[in-house]
């Protein structure tokens, strides 16, 4: 490797930010290309739930999930919505999505791959954040799963057994232990599972923006532009094409989140990437909330105390990437919040609430694409992180830097190949 090799990173979301951090550590010259403000509302990295969930090793679907789909779709408070006009185009992806989790053998295979990406991730984030002067944004109180009862937890037992196989440990909390840990929580929740190895981020947008600023302070360049393609000559990358001109480079990283699909195609790989659109609502100066970021298994929402206030995030909406948001989905989240923390006022002043819609860049099998492009080995895929892009960004950045410097990747990249589809 020539230590002056110039790597152009396309996209300044959390994947681009972590990649920039690690490429600089590896001695590379780094340029970031991004048309918007890093970590702002356009990025999924802005509004996620902040979970550094190193135990998120299961794909989003489960065996038999298709049986629940009609019920979820019929329930206006349900976690899943489909824009019917988009359904025919989404159908091949949806079929693969359900098929990838159709039995526990497939799920266990996914869990092994995801665990290799996620093990130790909260510590890697803490280290990266500390180095960038952002240590205050990372919290290591663990993450909590709240269940209505132990019986409800038992319905999830297979998932927890798979986590156990991957070396994940947790503490089970009965009703009184749960109430002691979370005094504001609705008492109908009588069973909790606390995963101590995990953590959370108190402001994912600021974390992303801060990592980019840190990269710039270390000599990285920032070009406000949209990447449109590549100039490849005799198999070698010459430059990244943008709407403001060409940027000459030796390597490039595709980290454009949901917008990566076309760039991946231009690099020789057809990847089935879809938006799993999600929403959040944030209540400023909340009267109540969790001490530990909490996932509610029955409602499929996550509630996290953030710098901006109390954030409730969730929902999966299958719709065209640029279709208008359906803000009723955010309103649903807000309603969940009122039910979960009874001390929150039901008649909240709208001025105290902000809402957001973001696009998870999702592959049907729940695994990201990390690896070399088939059309040019100078181009690196780093997108498709779906529900786990924040937590998995730390190791993804390391892998990107290893690929960019021709070092042996620290984990097997076979499960993450963009050529697997
Ligand atoms: C509601 C919700 C909750 C979530 N909760 C969690 C969670 O708790 N924990 C977790 O780990 N994950 C969570 N996620 C997932 C996580 O947010 C994403 O996986 C992650 O943010 C993806 O990061 P990214 O950098 O790939 O994409 P993005 O953050 O979307 O960034 C991509 C960037 O690329 C730029 N870009 C696009 N096209 C181009 C181009 N042509 N040229 C240059 N730049 C371009 C975009 O402007 C954008 O800034 C959640 C997601 C949602 C929606």
CSV table of N, CA and C in Angstrom, one decimal, residues 204-321:
chain,number,residue,atom,x,y,z
A,204,UNK,N,-27.4,10.6,18.0
A,204,UNK,CA,-26.8,10.0,16.9
A,204,UNK,C,-26.4,11.0,15.8
A,205,UNK,N,-27.3,12.0,15.5
A,205,UNK,CA,-26.9,13.0,14.5
A,205,UNK,C,-25.7,13.8,14.8
A,206,UNK,N,-25.6,14.2,16.1
A,206,UNK,CA,-24.5,15.0,16.6
A,206,UNK,C,-23.2,14.1,16.6
A,207,UNK,N,-23.4,12.9,16.9
A,207,UNK,CA,-22.2,11.9,16.9
A,207,UNK,C,-21.7,11.8,15.5
A,208,UNK,N,-22.6,11.7,14.5
A,208,UNK,CA,-22.1,11.6,13.1
A,208,UNK,C,-21.4,12.9,12.7
A,209,UNK,N,-22.1,14.0,12.9
A,209,UNK,CA,-21.5,15.3,12.5
A,209,UNK,C,-20.2,15.5,13.2
A,210,UNK,N,-20.1,15.1,14.5
A,210,UNK,CA,-18.9,15.3,15.3
A,210,UNK,C,-17.7,14.5,14.8
A,211,UNK,N,-18.0,13.3,14.3
A,211,UNK,CA,-17.0,12.4,13.8
A,211,UNK,C,-16.5,13.0,12.5
A,212,UNK,N,-17.4,13.6,11.7
A,212,UNK,CA,-16.9,14.2,10.4
A,212,UNK,C,-16.1,15.4,10.7
A,213,UNK,N,-16.5,16.2,11.7
A,213,UNK,CA,-15.7,17.4,12.0
A,213,UNK,C,-14.3,17.0,12.5
A,214,UNK,N,-14.3,15.9,13.3
A,214,UNK,CA,-13.0,15.4,13.8
A,214,UNK,C,-12.1,15.0,12.6
A,215,UNK,N,-12.7,14.3,11.6
A,215,UNK,CA,-12.0,13.9,10.4
A,215,UNK,C,-11.4,15.1,9.7
A,216,UNK,N,-12.2,16.1,9.6
A,216,UNK,CA,-11.8,17.3,8.9
A,216,UNK,C,-10.6,18.0,9.6
A,217,UNK,N,-10.7,17.9,11.0
A,217,UNK,CA,-9.6,18.5,11.8
A,217,UNK,C,-8.3,17.7,11.6
A,218,UNK,N,-8.4,16.5,11.2
A,218,UNK,CA,-7.2,15.6,11.0
A,218,UNK,C,-6.8,15.7,9.5
A,219,UNK,N,-7.4,16.5,8.7
A,219,UNK,CA,-6.9,16.7,7.4
A,219,UNK,C,-7.8,16.2,6.3
A,220,UNK,N,-8.9,15.5,6.6
A,220,UNK,CA,-9.8,15.1,5.6
A,220,UNK,C,-10.4,16.3,4.8
A,221,UNK,N,-10.7,16.1,3.6
A,221,UNK,CA,-11.4,17.1,2.8
A,221,UNK,C,-12.9,16.8,2.7
A,222,UNK,N,-13.7,17.8,2.6
A,222,UNK,CA,-15.1,17.7,2.4
A,222,UNK,C,-15.6,18.4,1.1
A,223,UNK,N,-16.2,17.6,0.3
A,223,UNK,CA,-16.8,18.3,-1.0
A,223,UNK,C,-18.3,18.1,-0.9
A,224,UNK,N,-19.0,19.3,-1.0
A,224,UNK,CA,-20.4,19.3,-0.9
A,224,UNK,C,-20.9,19.0,-2.3
A,225,UNK,N,-21.2,17.7,-2.6
A,225,UNK,CA,-21.6,17.3,-3.9
A,225,UNK,C,-22.3,15.9,-3.8
A,226,UNK,N,-22.9,15.6,-4.9
A,226,UNK,CA,-23.5,14.2,-5.0
A,226,UNK,C,-22.7,13.4,-6.0
A,227,UNK,N,-22.3,12.2,-5.5
A,227,UNK,CA,-21.5,11.3,-6.4
A,227,UNK,C,-22.5,10.7,-7.4
A,228,UNK,N,-22.1,10.7,-8.7
A,228,UNK,CA,-22.9,10.1,-9.7
A,228,UNK,C,-22.4,8.9,-10.4
A,229,UNK,N,-21.1,8.6,-10.2
A,229,UNK,CA,-20.5,7.4,-10.8
A,229,UNK,C,-19.0,7.4,-10.7
A,230,UNK,N,-18.4,6.5,-11.5
A,230,UNK,CA,-17.0,6.3,-11.4
A,230,UNK,C,-16.3,6.3,-12.7
A,231,UNK,N,-15.1,6.8,-12.8
A,231,UNK,CA,-14.3,6.6,-14.0
A,231,UNK,C,-13.3,5.5,-13.7
A,232,UNK,N,-13.5,4.4,-14.5
A,232,UNK,CA,-12.7,3.2,-14.3
A,232,UNK,C,-12.0,2.9,-15.6
A,233,UNK,N,-10.7,2.8,-15.5
A,233,UNK,CA,-9.9,2.5,-16.8
A,233,UNK,C,-9.1,1.2,-16.6
A,234,UNK,N,-9.3,0.3,-17.5
A,234,UNK,CA,-8.6,-1.0,-17.4
A,234,UNK,C,-8.7,-1.6,-16.0
A,235,UNK,N,-9.9,-1.6,-15.4
A,235,UNK,CA,-10.1,-2.2,-14.1
A,235,UNK,C,-9.7,-1.4,-12.9
A,236,UNK,N,-9.1,-0.2,-13.2
A,236,UNK,CA,-8.5,0.6,-12.1
A,236,UNK,C,-9.3,1.9,-12.0
A,237,UNK,N,-9.6,2.2,-10.7
A,237,UNK,CA,-10.4,3.4,-10.4
A,237,UNK,C,-9.6,4.7,-10.7
A,238,UNK,N,-10.1,5.6,-11.4
A,238,UNK,CA,-9.4,6.8,-11.7
A,238,UNK,C,-10.0,8.0,-10.9
A,239,UNK,N,-11.3,8.0,-10.9
A,239,UNK,CA,-12.0,9.1,-10.2
A,239,UNK,C,-13.4,8.8,-9.8
A,240,UNK,N,-13.9,9.6,-8.9
A,240,UNK,CA,-15.4,9.5,-8.6
A,240,UNK,C,-16.0,10.7,-9.3
A,241,UNK,N,-17.1,10.5,-10.0
A,241,UNK,CA,-17.8,11.5,-10.8
A,241,UNK,C,-18.8,12.1,-9.8
A,242,UNK,N,-18.9,13.5,-9.9
A,242,UNK,CA,-19.9,14.1,-9.0
A,242,UNK,C,-20.6,15.2,-9.8
A,243,UNK,N,-21.7,15.8,-9.3
A,243,UNK,CA,-22.4,16.8,-10.0
A,243,UNK,C,-21.6,18.1,-10.0
A,244,UNK,N,-20.4,18.2,-9.4
A,244,UNK,CA,-19.6,19.4,-9.5
A,244,UNK,C,-18.2,19.1,-10.1
A,245,UNK,N,-18.1,17.9,-10.7
A,245,UNK,CA,-16.8,17.5,-11.4
A,245,UNK,C,-16.3,16.2,-10.8
A,246,UNK,N,-15.1,15.9,-11.4
A,246,UNK,CA,-14.5,14.6,-11.0
A,246,UNK,C,-13.5,14.7,-9.8
A,247,UNK,N,-13.4,13.7,-9.0
A,247,UNK,CA,-12.5,13.8,-7.9
A,247,UNK,C,-11.5,12.6,-8.1
A,248,UNK,N,-10.3,12.9,-8.4
A,248,UNK,CA,-9.3,11.9,-8.7
A,248,UNK,C,-9.0,11.1,-7.4
A,249,UNK,N,-8.9,9.8,-7.5
A,249,UNK,CA,-8.6,9.0,-6.3
A,249,UNK,C,-8.1,7.6,-6.6
A,250,UNK,N,-7.6,6.9,-5.6
A,250,UNK,CA,-7.1,5.5,-5.8
A,250,UNK,C,-8.2,4.5,-5.3
A,251,UNK,N,-9.0,4.9,-4.3
A,251,UNK,CA,-10.0,4.0,-3.8
A,251,UNK,C,-11.3,4.8,-3.6
A,252,UNK,N,-12.4,4.1,-3.5
A,252,UNK,CA,-13.7,4.8,-3.2
A,252,UNK,C,-14.5,3.9,-2.3
A,253,UNK,N,-15.3,4.5,-1.4
A,253,UNK,CA,-16.2,3.7,-0.5
A,253,UNK,C,-17.6,4.2,-0.8
A,254,UNK,N,-18.5,3.2,-1.1
A,254,UNK,CA,-19.9,3.6,-1.3
A,254,UNK,C,-20.5,3.5,0.0
A,255,UNK,N,-20.9,4.6,0.6
A,255,UNK,CA,-21.5,4.7,1.9
A,255,UNK,C,-22.7,5.6,1.9
A,256,UNK,N,-23.5,5.5,0.9
A,256,UNK,CA,-24.6,6.5,0.6
A,256,UNK,C,-25.9,6.0,1.2
A,257,UNK,N,-25.9,5.1,2.2
A,257,UNK,CA,-27.1,4.6,2.8
A,257,UNK,C,-28.1,4.1,1.7
A,258,UNK,N,-29.3,4.5,1.7
A,258,UNK,CA,-30.3,3.9,0.8
A,258,UNK,C,-30.0,4.3,-0.6
A,259,UNK,N,-29.2,5.4,-0.8
A,259,UNK,CA,-28.9,5.9,-2.2
A,259,UNK,C,-27.7,5.1,-2.8
A,260,UNK,N,-27.3,4.0,-2.2
A,260,UNK,CA,-26.1,3.3,-2.6
A,260,UNK,C,-26.4,2.4,-3.8
A,261,UNK,N,-27.7,2.1,-4.0
A,261,UNK,CA,-28.0,1.0,-5.0
A,261,UNK,C,-27.5,1.3,-6.4
A,262,UNK,N,-27.7,2.5,-6.9
A,262,UNK,CA,-27.3,2.9,-8.2
A,262,UNK,C,-25.8,2.9,-8.3
A,263,UNK,N,-25.1,3.4,-7.3
A,263,UNK,CA,-23.6,3.5,-7.3
A,263,UNK,C,-23.1,2.0,-7.3
A,264,UNK,N,-23.7,1.2,-6.5
A,264,UNK,CA,-23.3,-0.2,-6.5
A,264,UNK,C,-23.4,-0.9,-7.9
A,265,UNK,N,-24.5,-0.5,-8.6
A,265,UNK,CA,-24.7,-1.1,-9.9
A,265,UNK,C,-23.6,-0.6,-10.9
A,266,UNK,N,-23.3,0.7,-10.7
A,266,UNK,CA,-22.2,1.2,-11.6
A,266,UNK,C,-20.9,0.6,-11.3
A,267,UNK,N,-20.7,0.1,-10.0
A,267,UNK,CA,-19.5,-0.6,-9.7
A,267,UNK,C,-19.6,-2.1,-10.0
A,268,UNK,N,-20.7,-2.5,-10.6
A,268,UNK,CA,-20.7,-3.9,-11.1
A,268,UNK,C,-21.6,-4.9,-10.3
A,269,UNK,N,-22.3,-4.4,-9.3
A,269,UNK,CA,-23.1,-5.3,-8.4
A,269,UNK,C,-24.6,-4.8,-8.3
A,270,UNK,N,-25.5,-5.8,-8.6
A,270,UNK,CA,-26.9,-5.5,-8.4
A,270,UNK,C,-27.3,-5.9,-7.0
A,271,UNK,N,-27.7,-5.0,-6.2
A,271,UNK,CA,-28.0,-5.3,-4.8
A,271,UNK,C,-29.5,-4.9,-4.5
A,272,UNK,N,-30.2,-5.9,-4.0
A,272,UNK,CA,-31.6,-5.6,-3.6
A,272,UNK,C,-31.7,-4.7,-2.4
A,273,UNK,N,-31.6,-3.5,-2.5
A,273,UNK,CA,-31.7,-2.6,-1.4
A,273,UNK,C,-33.0,-1.8,-1.4
A,274,UNK,N,-33.7,-1.9,-0.2
A,274,UNK,CA,-35.0,-1.2,-0.1
A,274,UNK,C,-35.0,-0.3,1.1
A,275,UNK,N,-35.9,0.7,1.1
A,275,UNK,CA,-36.1,1.6,2.2
A,275,UNK,C,-37.0,0.9,3.2
A,276,UNK,N,-36.6,0.6,4.4
A,276,UNK,CA,-37.6,0.3,5.4
A,276,UNK,C,-37.7,1.6,6.2
A,277,UNK,N,-38.7,2.3,5.8
A,277,UNK,CA,-38.8,3.7,6.4
A,277,UNK,C,-39.3,3.6,7.9
A,278,UNK,N,-38.7,4.4,8.7
A,278,UNK,CA,-39.0,4.4,10.1
A,278,UNK,C,-39.3,5.8,10.6
A,279,UNK,N,-39.8,6.0,11.7
A,279,UNK,CA,-40.2,7.3,12.2
A,279,UNK,C,-39.7,7.5,13.6
A,280,UNK,N,-39.7,8.7,14.1
A,280,UNK,CA,-39.5,9.0,15.5
A,280,UNK,C,-40.3,10.2,15.9
A,281,UNK,N,-40.6,10.3,17.2
A,281,UNK,CA,-41.1,11.5,17.8
A,281,UNK,C,-40.3,11.8,19.0
A,282,UNK,N,-40.0,13.1,19.2
A,282,UNK,CA,-39.2,13.5,20.4
A,282,UNK,C,-40.0,14.5,21.2
A,283,UNK,N,-40.0,14.2,22.5
A,283,UNK,CA,-40.7,15.1,23.4
A,283,UNK,C,-39.6,15.9,24.2
A,284,UNK,N,-39.7,17.2,24.1
A,284,UNK,CA,-38.7,18.0,24.8
A,284,UNK,C,-39.1,18.1,26.3
A,285,UNK,N,-38.1,18.2,27.1
A,285,UNK,CA,-38.3,18.3,28.6
A,285,UNK,C,-39.3,17.4,29.1
A,286,UNK,N,-39.2,16.1,28.9
A,286,UNK,CA,-40.2,15.1,29.3
A,286,UNK,C,-40.4,15.0,30.8
A,287,UNK,N,-41.6,14.8,31.3
A,287,UNK,CA,-41.9,14.7,32.7
A,287,UNK,C,-41.5,13.3,33.2
A,288,UNK,N,-41.4,12.3,32.3
A,288,UNK,CA,-41.1,10.9,32.7
A,288,UNK,C,-40.4,10.3,31.5
A,289,UNK,N,-39.8,9.1,31.8
A,289,UNK,CA,-39.2,8.3,30.7
A,289,UNK,C,-38.3,7.3,31.3
A,290,UNK,N,-37.6,6.5,30.5
A,290,UNK,CA,-36.7,5.4,31.0
A,290,UNK,C,-35.4,5.9,31.4
A,291,UNK,N,-34.8,5.2,32.4
A,291,UNK,CA,-33.4,5.5,32.7
A,291,UNK,C,-32.5,4.7,31.8
A,292,UNK,N,-33.0,3.5,31.4
A,292,UNK,CA,-32.3,2.6,30.5
A,292,UNK,C,-33.0,2.6,29.2
A,293,UNK,N,-32.4,2.8,28.0
A,293,UNK,CA,-33.1,2.8,26.8
A,293,UNK,C,-33.9,1.4,26.7
A,294,UNK,N,-35.2,1.5,26.3
A,294,UNK,CA,-36.0,0.3,26.4
A,294,UNK,C,-36.8,0.0,25.1
A,295,UNK,N,-36.7,-1.3,24.8
A,295,UNK,CA,-37.5,-1.8,23.7
A,295,UNK,C,-38.7,-2.5,24.2
A,296,UNK,N,-39.9,-2.2,23.6
A,296,UNK,CA,-41.1,-2.9,24.0
A,296,UNK,C,-41.5,-3.9,23.0
A,297,UNK,N,-41.4,-5.2,23.4
A,297,UNK,CA,-41.5,-6.3,22.5
A,297,UNK,C,-42.9,-6.3,21.9
A,298,UNK,N,-43.9,-6.0,22.7
A,298,UNK,CA,-45.3,-6.1,22.2
A,298,UNK,C,-45.6,-4.9,21.2
A,299,UNK,N,-45.0,-3.8,21.4
A,299,UNK,CA,-45.3,-2.6,20.5
A,299,UNK,C,-44.3,-2.4,19.4
A,300,UNK,N,-43.2,-3.1,19.6
A,300,UNK,CA,-42.0,-2.9,18.6
A,300,UNK,C,-41.6,-1.5,18.5
A,301,UNK,N,-41.4,-0.8,19.6
A,301,UNK,CA,-40.9,0.5,19.6
A,301,UNK,C,-39.7,0.6,20.6
A,302,UNK,N,-38.9,1.6,20.4
A,302,UNK,CA,-37.8,1.8,21.3
A,302,UNK,C,-37.9,3.2,21.9
A,303,UNK,N,-37.7,3.3,23.2
A,303,UNK,CA,-37.7,4.6,23.8
A,303,UNK,C,-36.4,4.9,24.5
A,304,UNK,N,-35.8,6.1,24.1
A,304,UNK,CA,-34.4,6.4,24.6
A,304,UNK,C,-34.4,7.9,25.0
A,305,UNK,N,-33.8,8.1,26.2
A,305,UNK,CA,-33.6,9.5,26.6
A,305,UNK,C,-32.4,10.1,25.9
A,306,UNK,N,-32.6,11.2,25.2
A,306,UNK,CA,-31.6,11.7,24.3
A,306,UNK,C,-31.3,13.2,24.8
A,307,UNK,N,-30.3,13.7,24.2
A,307,UNK,CA,-30.0,15.1,24.5
A,307,UNK,C,-31.1,16.0,24.2
A,308,UNK,N,-31.8,15.7,23.1
A,308,UNK,CA,-33.0,16.6,22.6
A,308,UNK,C,-34.2,16.3,23.4
A,309,UNK,N,-34.3,15.2,24.2
A,309,UNK,CA,-35.5,14.9,24.9
A,309,UNK,C,-35.8,13.4,24.8
A,310,UNK,N,-37.1,13.0,25.0
A,310,UNK,CA,-37.4,11.6,25.0
A,310,UNK,C,-37.8,11.2,23.6
A,311,UNK,N,-37.0,10.2,23.0
A,311,UNK,CA,-37.3,9.8,21.7
A,311,UNK,C,-37.9,8.4,21.6
A,312,UNK,N,-39.0,8.3,20.9
A,312,UNK,CA,-39.6,7.0,20.6
A,312,UNK,C,-39.4,6.8,19.1
A,313,UNK,N,-38.9,5.6,18.8
A,313,UNK,CA,-38.6,5.3,17.4
A,313,UNK,C,-39.0,3.9,17.0
A,314,UNK,N,-39.4,3.8,15.8
A,314,UNK,CA,-39.8,2.5,15.3
A,314,UNK,C,-40.6,2.5,14.0
A,315,UNK,N,-41.4,1.6,13.8
A,315,UNK,CA,-42.3,1.4,12.6
A,315,UNK,C,-41.4,1.0,11.4
A,316,UNK,N,-42.0,0.1,10.6
A,316,UNK,CA,-41.5,-0.3,9.3
A,316,UNK,C,-42.5,0.1,8.3
A,317,UNK,N,-42.2,1.0,7.4
A,317,UNK,CA,-43.1,1.4,6.3
A,317,UNK,C,-42.4,1.1,5.0
A,318,UNK,N,-43.0,0.2,4.2
A,318,UNK,CA,-42.5,-0.2,2.9
A,318,UNK,C,-43.1,0.8,1.9
A,319,UNK,N,-42.3,1.7,1.4
A,319,UNK,CA,-42.8,2.7,0.4
A,319,UNK,C,-41.7,3.1,-0.4
A,320,UNK,N,-42.0,3.8,-1.5
A,320,UNK,CA,-40.9,4.3,-2.4
A,320,UNK,C,-40.1,5.3,-1.6
A,321,UNK,N,-38.8,5.2,-1.8
A,321,UNK,CA,-37.8,6.0,-1.0
A,321,UNK,C,-38.2,7.4,-0.9
